[in-house]
mmCIF file of C-alpha atoms and ligand atoms in Angstrom:
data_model
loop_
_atom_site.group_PDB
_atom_site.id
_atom_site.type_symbol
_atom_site.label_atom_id
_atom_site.label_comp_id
_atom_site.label_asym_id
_atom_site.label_seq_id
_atom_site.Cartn_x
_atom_site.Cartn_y
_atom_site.Cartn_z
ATOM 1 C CA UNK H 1 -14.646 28.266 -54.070
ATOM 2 C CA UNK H 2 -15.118 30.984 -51.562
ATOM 3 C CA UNK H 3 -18.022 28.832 -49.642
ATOM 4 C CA UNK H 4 -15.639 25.611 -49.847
ATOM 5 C CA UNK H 5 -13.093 27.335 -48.029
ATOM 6 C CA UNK H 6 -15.326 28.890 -45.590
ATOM 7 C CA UNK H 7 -16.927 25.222 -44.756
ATOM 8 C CA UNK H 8 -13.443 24.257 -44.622
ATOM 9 C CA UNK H 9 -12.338 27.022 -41.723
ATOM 10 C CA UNK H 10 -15.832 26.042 -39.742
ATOM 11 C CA UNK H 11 -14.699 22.661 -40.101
ATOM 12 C CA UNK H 12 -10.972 23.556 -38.961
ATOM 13 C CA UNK H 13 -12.480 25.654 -36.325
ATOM 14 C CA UNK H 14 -15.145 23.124 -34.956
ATOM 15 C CA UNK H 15 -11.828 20.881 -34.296
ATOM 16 C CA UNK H 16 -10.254 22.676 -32.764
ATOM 17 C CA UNK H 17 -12.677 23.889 -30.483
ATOM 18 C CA UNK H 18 -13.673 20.424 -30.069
ATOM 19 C CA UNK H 19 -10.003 18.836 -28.998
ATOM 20 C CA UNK H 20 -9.761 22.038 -26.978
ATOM 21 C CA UNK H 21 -12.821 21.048 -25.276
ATOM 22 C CA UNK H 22 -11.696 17.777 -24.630
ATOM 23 C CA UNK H 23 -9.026 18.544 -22.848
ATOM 24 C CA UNK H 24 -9.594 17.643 -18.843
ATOM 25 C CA UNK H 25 -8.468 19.242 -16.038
ATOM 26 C CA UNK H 26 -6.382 17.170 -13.452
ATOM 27 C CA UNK H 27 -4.681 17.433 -10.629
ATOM 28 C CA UNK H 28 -1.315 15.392 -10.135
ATOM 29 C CA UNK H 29 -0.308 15.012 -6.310
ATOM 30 C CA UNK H 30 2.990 13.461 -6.650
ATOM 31 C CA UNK H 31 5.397 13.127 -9.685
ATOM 32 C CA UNK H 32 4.578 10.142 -11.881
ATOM 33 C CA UNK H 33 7.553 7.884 -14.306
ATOM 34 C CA UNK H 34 7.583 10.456 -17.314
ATOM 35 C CA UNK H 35 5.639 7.820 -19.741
ATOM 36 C CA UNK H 36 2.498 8.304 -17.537
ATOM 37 C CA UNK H 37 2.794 11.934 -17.271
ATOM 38 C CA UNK H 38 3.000 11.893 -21.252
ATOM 39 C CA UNK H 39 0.487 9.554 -21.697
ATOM 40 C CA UNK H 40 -1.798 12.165 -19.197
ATOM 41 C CA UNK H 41 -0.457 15.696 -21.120
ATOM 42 C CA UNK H 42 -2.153 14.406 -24.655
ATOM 43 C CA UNK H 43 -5.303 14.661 -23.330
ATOM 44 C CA UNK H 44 -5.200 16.505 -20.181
ATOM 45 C CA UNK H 45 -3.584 19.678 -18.598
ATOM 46 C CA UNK H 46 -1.797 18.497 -15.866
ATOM 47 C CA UNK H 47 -1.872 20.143 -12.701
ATOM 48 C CA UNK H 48 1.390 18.830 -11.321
ATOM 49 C CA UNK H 49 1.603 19.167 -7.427
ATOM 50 C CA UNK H 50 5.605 20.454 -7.367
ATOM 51 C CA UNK H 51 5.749 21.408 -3.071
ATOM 52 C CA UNK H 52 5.372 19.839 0.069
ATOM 53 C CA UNK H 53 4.844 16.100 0.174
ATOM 54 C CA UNK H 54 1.810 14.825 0.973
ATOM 55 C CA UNK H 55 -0.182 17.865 -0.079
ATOM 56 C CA UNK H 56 -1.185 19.713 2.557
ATOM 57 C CA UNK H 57 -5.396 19.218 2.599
ATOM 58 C CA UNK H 58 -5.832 23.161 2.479
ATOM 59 C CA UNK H 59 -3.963 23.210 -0.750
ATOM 60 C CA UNK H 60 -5.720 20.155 -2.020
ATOM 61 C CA UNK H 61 -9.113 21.336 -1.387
ATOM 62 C CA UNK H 62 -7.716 24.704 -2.994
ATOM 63 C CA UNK H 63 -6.584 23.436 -6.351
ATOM 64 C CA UNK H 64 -8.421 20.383 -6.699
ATOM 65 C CA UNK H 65 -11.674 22.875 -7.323
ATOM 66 C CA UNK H 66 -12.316 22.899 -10.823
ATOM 67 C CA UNK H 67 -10.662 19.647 -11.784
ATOM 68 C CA UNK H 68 -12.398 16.896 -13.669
ATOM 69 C CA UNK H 69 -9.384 14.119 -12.730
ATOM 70 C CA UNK H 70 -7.503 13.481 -9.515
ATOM 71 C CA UNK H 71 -3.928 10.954 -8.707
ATOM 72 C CA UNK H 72 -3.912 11.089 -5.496
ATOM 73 C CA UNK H 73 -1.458 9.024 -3.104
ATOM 74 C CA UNK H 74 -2.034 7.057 -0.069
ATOM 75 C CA UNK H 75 -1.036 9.624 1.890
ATOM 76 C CA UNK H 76 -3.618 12.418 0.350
ATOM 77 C CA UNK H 77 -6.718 12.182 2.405
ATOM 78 C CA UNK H 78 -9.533 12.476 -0.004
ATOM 79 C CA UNK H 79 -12.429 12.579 2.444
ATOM 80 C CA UNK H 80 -15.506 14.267 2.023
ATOM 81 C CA UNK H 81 -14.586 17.788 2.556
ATOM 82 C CA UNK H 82 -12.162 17.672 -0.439
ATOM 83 C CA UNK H 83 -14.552 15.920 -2.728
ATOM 84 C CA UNK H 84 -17.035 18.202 -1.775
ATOM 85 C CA UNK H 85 -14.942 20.691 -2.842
ATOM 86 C CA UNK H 86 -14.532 19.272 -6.437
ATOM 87 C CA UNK H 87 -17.860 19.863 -7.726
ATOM 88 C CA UNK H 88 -16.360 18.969 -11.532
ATOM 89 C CA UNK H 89 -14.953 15.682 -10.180
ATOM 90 C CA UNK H 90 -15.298 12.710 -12.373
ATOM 91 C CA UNK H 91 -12.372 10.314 -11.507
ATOM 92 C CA UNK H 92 -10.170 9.893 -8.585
ATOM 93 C CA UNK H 93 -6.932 7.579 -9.365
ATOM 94 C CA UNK H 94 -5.140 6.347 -6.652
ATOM 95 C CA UNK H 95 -1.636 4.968 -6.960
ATOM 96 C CA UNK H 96 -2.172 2.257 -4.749
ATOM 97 C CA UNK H 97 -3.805 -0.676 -4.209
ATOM 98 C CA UNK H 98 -5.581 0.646 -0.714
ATOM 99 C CA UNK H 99 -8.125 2.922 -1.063
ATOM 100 C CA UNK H 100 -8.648 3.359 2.779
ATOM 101 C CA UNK H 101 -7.405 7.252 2.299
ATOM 102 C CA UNK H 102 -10.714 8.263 0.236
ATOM 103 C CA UNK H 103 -14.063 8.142 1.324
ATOM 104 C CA UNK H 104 -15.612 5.554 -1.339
ATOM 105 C CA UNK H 105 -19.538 6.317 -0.074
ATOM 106 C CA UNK H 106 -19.043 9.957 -0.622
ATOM 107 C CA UNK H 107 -16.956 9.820 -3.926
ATOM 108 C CA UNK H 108 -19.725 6.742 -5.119
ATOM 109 C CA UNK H 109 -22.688 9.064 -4.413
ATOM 110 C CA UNK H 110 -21.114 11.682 -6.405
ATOM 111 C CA UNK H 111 -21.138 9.408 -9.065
ATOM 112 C CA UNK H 112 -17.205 9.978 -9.165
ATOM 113 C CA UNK H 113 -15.383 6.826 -10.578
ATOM 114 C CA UNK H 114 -12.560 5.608 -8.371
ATOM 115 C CA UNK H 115 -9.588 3.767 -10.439
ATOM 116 C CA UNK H 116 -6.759 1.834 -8.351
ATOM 117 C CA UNK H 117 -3.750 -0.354 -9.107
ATOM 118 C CA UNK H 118 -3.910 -4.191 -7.873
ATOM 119 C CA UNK H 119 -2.034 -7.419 -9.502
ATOM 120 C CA UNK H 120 0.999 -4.927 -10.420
ATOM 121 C CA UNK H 121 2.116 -4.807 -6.742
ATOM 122 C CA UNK H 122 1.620 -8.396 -5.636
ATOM 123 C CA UNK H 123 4.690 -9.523 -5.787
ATOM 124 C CA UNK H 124 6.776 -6.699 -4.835
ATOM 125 C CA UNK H 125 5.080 -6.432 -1.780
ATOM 126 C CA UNK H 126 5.237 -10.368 -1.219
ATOM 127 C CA UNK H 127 8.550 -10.214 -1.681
ATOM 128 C CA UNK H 128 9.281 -7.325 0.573
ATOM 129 C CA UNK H 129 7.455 -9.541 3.386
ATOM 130 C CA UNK H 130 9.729 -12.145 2.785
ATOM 131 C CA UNK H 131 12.291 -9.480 2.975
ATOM 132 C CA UNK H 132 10.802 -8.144 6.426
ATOM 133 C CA UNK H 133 10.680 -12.247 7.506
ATOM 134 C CA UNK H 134 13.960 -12.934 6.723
ATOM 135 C CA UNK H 135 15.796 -9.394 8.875
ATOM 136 C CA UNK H 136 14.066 -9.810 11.633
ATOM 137 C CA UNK H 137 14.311 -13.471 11.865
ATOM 138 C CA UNK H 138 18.418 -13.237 10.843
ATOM 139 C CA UNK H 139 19.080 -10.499 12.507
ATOM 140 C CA UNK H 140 20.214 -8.429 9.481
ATOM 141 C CA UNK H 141 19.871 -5.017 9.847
ATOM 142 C CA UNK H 142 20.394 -5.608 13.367
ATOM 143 C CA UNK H 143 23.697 -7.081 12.767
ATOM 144 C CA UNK H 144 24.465 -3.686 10.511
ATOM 145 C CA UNK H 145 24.008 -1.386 12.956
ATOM 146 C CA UNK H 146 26.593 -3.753 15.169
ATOM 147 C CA UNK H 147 29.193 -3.314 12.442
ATOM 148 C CA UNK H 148 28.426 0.294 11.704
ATOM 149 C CA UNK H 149 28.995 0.855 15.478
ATOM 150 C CA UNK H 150 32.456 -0.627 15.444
ATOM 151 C CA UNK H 151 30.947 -3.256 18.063
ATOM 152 C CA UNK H 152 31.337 -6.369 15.881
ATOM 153 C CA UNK H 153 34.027 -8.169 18.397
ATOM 154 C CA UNK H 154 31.191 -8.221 21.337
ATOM 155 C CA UNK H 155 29.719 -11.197 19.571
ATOM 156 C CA UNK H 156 32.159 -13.346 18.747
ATOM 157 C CA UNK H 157 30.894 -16.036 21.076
ATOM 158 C CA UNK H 158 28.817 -19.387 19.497
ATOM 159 C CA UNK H 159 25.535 -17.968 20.975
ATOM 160 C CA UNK H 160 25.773 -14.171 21.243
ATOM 161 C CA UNK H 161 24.176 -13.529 18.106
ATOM 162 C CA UNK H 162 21.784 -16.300 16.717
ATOM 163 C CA UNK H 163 19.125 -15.941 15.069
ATOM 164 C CA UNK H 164 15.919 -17.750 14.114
ATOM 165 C CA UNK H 165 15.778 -20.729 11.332
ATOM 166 C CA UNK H 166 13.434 -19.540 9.093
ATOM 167 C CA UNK H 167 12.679 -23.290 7.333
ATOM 168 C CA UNK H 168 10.005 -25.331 9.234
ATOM 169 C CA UNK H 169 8.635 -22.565 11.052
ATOM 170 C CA UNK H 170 4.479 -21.957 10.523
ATOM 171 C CA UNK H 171 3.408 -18.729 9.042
ATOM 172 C CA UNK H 172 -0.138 -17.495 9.855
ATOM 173 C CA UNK H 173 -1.120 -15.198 6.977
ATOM 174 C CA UNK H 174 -4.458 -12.967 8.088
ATOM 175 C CA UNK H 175 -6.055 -12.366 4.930
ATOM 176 C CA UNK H 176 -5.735 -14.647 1.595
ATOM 177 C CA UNK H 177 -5.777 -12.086 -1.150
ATOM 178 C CA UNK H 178 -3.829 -12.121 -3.935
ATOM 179 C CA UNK H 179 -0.875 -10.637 -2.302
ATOM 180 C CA UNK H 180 -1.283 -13.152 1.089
ATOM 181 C CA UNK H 181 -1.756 -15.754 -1.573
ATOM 182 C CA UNK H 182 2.204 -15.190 -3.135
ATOM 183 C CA UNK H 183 3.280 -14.809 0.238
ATOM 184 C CA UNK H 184 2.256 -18.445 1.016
ATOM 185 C CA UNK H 185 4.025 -19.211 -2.561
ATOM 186 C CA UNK H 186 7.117 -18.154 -1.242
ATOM 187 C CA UNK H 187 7.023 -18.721 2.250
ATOM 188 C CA UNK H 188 6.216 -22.803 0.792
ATOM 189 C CA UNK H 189 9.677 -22.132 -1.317
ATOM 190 C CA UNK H 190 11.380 -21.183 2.179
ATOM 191 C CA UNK H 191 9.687 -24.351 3.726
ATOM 192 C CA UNK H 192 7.362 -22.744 6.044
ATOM 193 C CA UNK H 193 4.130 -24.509 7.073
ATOM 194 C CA UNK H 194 1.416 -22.096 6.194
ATOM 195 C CA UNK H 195 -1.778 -21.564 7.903
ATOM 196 C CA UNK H 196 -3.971 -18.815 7.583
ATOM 197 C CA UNK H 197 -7.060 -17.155 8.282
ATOM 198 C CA UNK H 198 -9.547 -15.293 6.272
ATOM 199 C CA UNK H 199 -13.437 -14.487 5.906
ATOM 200 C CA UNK H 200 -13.982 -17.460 4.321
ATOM 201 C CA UNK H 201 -11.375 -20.272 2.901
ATOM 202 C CA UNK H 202 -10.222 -20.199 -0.614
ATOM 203 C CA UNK H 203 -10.778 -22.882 -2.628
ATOM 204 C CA UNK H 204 -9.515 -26.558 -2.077
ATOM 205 C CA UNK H 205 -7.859 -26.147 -5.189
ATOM 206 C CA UNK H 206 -6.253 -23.179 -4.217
ATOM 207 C CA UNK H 207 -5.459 -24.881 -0.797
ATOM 208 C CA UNK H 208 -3.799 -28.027 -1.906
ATOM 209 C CA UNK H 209 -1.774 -25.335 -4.551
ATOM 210 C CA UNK H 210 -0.774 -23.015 -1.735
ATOM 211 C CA UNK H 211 -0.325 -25.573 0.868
ATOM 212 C CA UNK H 212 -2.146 -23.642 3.000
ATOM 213 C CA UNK H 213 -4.788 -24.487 5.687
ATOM 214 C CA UNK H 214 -7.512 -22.638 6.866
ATOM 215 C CA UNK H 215 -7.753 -22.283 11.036
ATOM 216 C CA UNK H 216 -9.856 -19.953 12.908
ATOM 217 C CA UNK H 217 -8.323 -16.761 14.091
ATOM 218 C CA UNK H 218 -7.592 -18.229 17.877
ATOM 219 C CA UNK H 219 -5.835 -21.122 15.652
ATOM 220 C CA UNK H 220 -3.832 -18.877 13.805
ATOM 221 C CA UNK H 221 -2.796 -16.360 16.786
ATOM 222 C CA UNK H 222 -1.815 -19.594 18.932
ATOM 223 C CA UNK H 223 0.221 -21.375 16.862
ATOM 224 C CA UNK H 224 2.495 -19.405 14.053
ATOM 225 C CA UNK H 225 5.737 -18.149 14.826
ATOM 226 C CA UNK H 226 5.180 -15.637 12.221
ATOM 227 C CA UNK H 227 1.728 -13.430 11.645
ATOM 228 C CA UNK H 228 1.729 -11.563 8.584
ATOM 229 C CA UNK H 229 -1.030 -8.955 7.949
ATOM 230 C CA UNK H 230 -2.552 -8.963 4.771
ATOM 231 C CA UNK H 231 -6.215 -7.297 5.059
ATOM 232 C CA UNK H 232 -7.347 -3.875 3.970
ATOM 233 C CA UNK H 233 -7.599 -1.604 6.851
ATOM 234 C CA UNK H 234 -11.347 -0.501 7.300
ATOM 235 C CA UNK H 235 -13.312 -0.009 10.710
ATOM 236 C CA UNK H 236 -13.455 -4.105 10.964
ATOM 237 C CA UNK H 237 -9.695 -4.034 10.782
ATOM 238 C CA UNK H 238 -8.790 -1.067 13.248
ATOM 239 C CA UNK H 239 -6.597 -1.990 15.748
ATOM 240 C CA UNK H 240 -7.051 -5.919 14.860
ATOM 241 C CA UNK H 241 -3.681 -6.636 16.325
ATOM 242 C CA UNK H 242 -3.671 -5.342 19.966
ATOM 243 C CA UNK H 243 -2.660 -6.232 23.399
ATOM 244 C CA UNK H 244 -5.790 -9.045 23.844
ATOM 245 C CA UNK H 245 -4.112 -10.733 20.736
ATOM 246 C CA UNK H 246 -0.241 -10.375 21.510
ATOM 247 C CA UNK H 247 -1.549 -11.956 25.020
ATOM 248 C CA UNK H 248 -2.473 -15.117 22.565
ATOM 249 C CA UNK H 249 0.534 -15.356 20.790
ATOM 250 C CA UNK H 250 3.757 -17.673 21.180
ATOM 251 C CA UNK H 251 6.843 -15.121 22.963
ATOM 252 C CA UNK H 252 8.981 -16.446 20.128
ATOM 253 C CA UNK H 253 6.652 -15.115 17.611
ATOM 254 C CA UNK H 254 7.413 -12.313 14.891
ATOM 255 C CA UNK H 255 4.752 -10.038 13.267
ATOM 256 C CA UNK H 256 5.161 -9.016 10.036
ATOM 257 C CA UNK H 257 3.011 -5.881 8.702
ATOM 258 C CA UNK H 258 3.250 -4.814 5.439
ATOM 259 C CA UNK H 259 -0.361 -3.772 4.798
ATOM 260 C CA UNK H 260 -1.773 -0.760 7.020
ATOM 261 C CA UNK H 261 -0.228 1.154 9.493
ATOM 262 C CA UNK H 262 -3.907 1.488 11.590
ATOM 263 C CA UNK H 263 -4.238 -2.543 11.854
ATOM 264 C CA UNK H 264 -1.727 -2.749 14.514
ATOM 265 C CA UNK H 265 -2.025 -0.201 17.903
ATOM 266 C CA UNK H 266 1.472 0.595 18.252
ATOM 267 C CA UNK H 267 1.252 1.533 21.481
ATOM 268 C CA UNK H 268 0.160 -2.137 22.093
ATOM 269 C CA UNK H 269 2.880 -3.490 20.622
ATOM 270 C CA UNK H 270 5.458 -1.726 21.729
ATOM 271 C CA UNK H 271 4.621 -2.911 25.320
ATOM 272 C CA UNK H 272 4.431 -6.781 23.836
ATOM 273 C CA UNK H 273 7.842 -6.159 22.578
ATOM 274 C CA UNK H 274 9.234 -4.429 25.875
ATOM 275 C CA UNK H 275 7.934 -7.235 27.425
ATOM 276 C CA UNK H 276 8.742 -10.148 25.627
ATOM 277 C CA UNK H 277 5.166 -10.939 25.071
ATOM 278 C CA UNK H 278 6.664 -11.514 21.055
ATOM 279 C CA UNK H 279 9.825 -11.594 19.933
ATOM 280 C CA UNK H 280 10.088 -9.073 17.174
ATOM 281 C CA UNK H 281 8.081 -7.185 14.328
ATOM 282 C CA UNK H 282 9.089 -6.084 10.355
ATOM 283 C CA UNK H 283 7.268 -3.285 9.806
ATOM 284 C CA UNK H 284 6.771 -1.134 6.124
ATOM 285 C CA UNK H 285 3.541 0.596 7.266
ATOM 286 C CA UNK H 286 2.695 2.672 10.405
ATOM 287 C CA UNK H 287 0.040 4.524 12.647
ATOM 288 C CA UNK H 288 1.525 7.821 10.987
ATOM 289 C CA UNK H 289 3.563 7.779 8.669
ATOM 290 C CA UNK H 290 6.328 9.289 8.086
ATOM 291 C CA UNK H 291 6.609 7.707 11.663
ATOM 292 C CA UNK H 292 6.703 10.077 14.320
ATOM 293 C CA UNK H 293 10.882 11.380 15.032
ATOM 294 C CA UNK H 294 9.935 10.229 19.010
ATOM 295 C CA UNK H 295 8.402 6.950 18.427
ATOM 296 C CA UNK H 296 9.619 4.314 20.804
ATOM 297 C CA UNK H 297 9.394 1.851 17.977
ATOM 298 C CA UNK H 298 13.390 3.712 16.679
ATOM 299 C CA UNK H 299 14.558 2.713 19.726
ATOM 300 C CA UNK H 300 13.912 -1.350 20.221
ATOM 301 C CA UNK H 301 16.492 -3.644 18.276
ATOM 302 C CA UNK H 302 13.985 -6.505 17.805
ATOM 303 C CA UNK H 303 12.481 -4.535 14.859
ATOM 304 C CA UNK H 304 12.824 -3.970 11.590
ATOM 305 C CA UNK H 305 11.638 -0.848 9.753
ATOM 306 C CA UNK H 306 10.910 0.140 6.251
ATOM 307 C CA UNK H 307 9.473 3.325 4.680
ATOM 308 C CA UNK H 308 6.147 2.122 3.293
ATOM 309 C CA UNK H 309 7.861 0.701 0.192
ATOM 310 C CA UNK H 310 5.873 -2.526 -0.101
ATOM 311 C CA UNK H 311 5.424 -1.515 -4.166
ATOM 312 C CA UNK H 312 8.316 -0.037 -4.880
ATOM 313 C CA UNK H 313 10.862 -1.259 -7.058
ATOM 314 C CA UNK H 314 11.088 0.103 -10.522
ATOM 315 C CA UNK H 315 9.545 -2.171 -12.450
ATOM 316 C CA UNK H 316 5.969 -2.391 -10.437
ATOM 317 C CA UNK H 317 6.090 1.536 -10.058
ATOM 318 C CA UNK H 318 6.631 2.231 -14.047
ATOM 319 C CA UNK H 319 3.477 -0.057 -14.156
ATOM 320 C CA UNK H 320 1.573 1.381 -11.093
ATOM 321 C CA UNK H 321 2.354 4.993 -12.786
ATOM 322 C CA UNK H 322 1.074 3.596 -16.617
ATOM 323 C CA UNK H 323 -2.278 2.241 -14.892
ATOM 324 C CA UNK H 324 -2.664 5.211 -12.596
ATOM 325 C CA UNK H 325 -2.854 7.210 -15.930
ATOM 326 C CA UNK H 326 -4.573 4.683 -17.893
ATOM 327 C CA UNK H 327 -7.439 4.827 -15.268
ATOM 328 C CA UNK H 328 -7.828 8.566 -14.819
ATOM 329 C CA UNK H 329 -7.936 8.965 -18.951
ATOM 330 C CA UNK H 330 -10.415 5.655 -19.477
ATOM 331 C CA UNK H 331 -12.857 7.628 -16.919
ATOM 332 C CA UNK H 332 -12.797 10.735 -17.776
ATOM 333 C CA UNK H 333 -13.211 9.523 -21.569
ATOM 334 C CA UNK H 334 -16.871 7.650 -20.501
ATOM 335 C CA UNK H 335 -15.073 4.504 -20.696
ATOM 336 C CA UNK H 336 -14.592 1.381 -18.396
ATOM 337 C CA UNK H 337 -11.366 1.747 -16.216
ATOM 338 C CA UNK H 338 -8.521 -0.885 -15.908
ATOM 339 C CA UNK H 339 -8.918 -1.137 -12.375
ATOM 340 C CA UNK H 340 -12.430 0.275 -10.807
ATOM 341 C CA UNK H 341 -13.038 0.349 -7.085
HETATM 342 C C1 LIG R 401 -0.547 0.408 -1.776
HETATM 343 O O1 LIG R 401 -0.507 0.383 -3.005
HETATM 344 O O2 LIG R 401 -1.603 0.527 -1.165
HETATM 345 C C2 LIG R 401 0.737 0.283 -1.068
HETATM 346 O O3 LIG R 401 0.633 0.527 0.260
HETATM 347 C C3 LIG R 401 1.788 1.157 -1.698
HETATM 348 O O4 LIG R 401 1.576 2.491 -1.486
#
């Protein structure tokens, strides 16, 4: 009896040592929806970053030290120093579809899996392009800060404040992922002609579906009335849009950026919107961001800006948080992640 209950304890024991072994270390940068964060405590302690916003990199590279997991944020810069620092590191999660803010060579030759969140987002951030398309080409927020500034009865007159027609006008989309691919879904539903430009052309299939037509980047810059960025930013991508380009492009033309900040030189196109070389931009993403308090970009009326919140709406962050869990546990567990880099 005695040696049954004896096994039994040793069992008991082994268990719990076991499930308290199993138990990985992570670090949280930013508060998740509460189901993630649950989903994360069962089989994790959770580091939960509770000050400043973004992290400040000393502090990262402090507590990220002994963790096995890390949800980081576009705005944490995971580079090599901090992953250098994490000699326990296993997986990195971003909450994002880019993964330009972590150094992928460094993290891949650690053997550190990298988990992301695509799909989920698509749409929200095609629809905040459409969004973007349709203020600056209307004139909405524009028109708010008129009425907020008590100056409504200074355009009364037939052309004082017209906009642009949105319908017939061509669309050049740079880069057919899957989120330029729902913007040409939509902008076909608004009756734009859509053009676009991309390593190489989708499918004819997917062309005749999207109504879309492949032209070469001189093509593309020449002819749209609207450019709308949708390529990761990497070194190939750096700058892309820049004062050779705006030179290229009609003076009634909009840009539309809701990918990366660093694919546009904002000091370019602040002079092609001074100087009429385009008409207008809708921006969601910047060179730094939050944007600088002096940027000259706060004080043009032909542009529209939003706070980098391409993804967010509550129902594609509730599913961005679930995956950005999902991922972290799935790696850390040995097993295959939702969504690998
Ligand atoms: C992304 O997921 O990369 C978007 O920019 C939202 O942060």
């Amino acid at each position: 009896m005695k040696t049954i209950f004896l096994v039994v304890l040793n069992i008991i024991n082994g268990l719990t040592i076991y499930s308290m072994k199993k138990r990985f270390s992570v670090l949280v940068t930013r508060r998740l929806h509460r189901s993630a964060l649950e989903e994360l405590e069962k089989k994790c302690n959770v580091h939960l970053h509770s000050g400043e916003i973004p992290i400040a990199k000393k502090n990262l590279i402090n507590k990220i030290k002994d963790m096995e997991g890390l949800i980081c944020h576009p705005y944490d810069i995971v580079d090599e120093e901090v992953i250098s620092n994490a000699e326990n590191l296993k997986v990195i999660s971003t909450f994002s579809v880019g993964y330009d803010h972590i150094d992928i060579k460094i993290a891949k030759s650690r053997k550190i899996k990298i988990g992301y969140t695509p799909e989920v987002l698509t749409n929200a951030t095609a629809e905040l392009t459409i969004g973007l398309i349709l203020d600056i080409l209307r004139r909405i927020s524009e028109g708010d800060r008129i009425i907020r500034n008590k100056k409504w009865n200074q355009i009364f007159g037939a052309y004082d404040y017209t906009g642009t027609e949105i319908s017939g006008k061509i669309i050049g989309i740079i880069g057919m992922g899957r989120i330029g691919r729902e913007v040409a879904k939509k902008a076909n539903g608004l009756g734009m002609k859509v053009i676009y430009h991309n390593r190489k052309s989708v499918s004819k299939r997917l062309e005749r579906m999207l109504k879309a037509k492949y032209v070469s980047e001189n093509v593309l810059y020449k002819n749209s009335d609207i450019i709308s960025l949708h390529v990761p930013y990497n070194k190939n991508t750096h700058h892309l849009m820049n004062s050779k380009i705006f030179k290229k492009m009609k003076k009634t033309s909009f840009l539309i950026n809701t990918s990366r900040g660093k694919i546009v030189n904002e000091k370019h196109l602040v002079t092609a919107l001074k100087t009429k070389q385009i008409q207008g931009v809708g921006m969601d993403v910047y060179e730094v961001e939050p944007i600088k308090k002096d940027s000259p970009l706060l004080k043009l009326e032909n542009v529209v800006l939003a706070p980098h919140v391409g993804s967010s709406t509550k129902e594609t962050r509730q599913k961005m948080s679930d995956i950005t869990a999902k991922n972290l546990i799935l790696g850390l567990e040995g097993k295959r992640l939702l969504y690998s880099v």
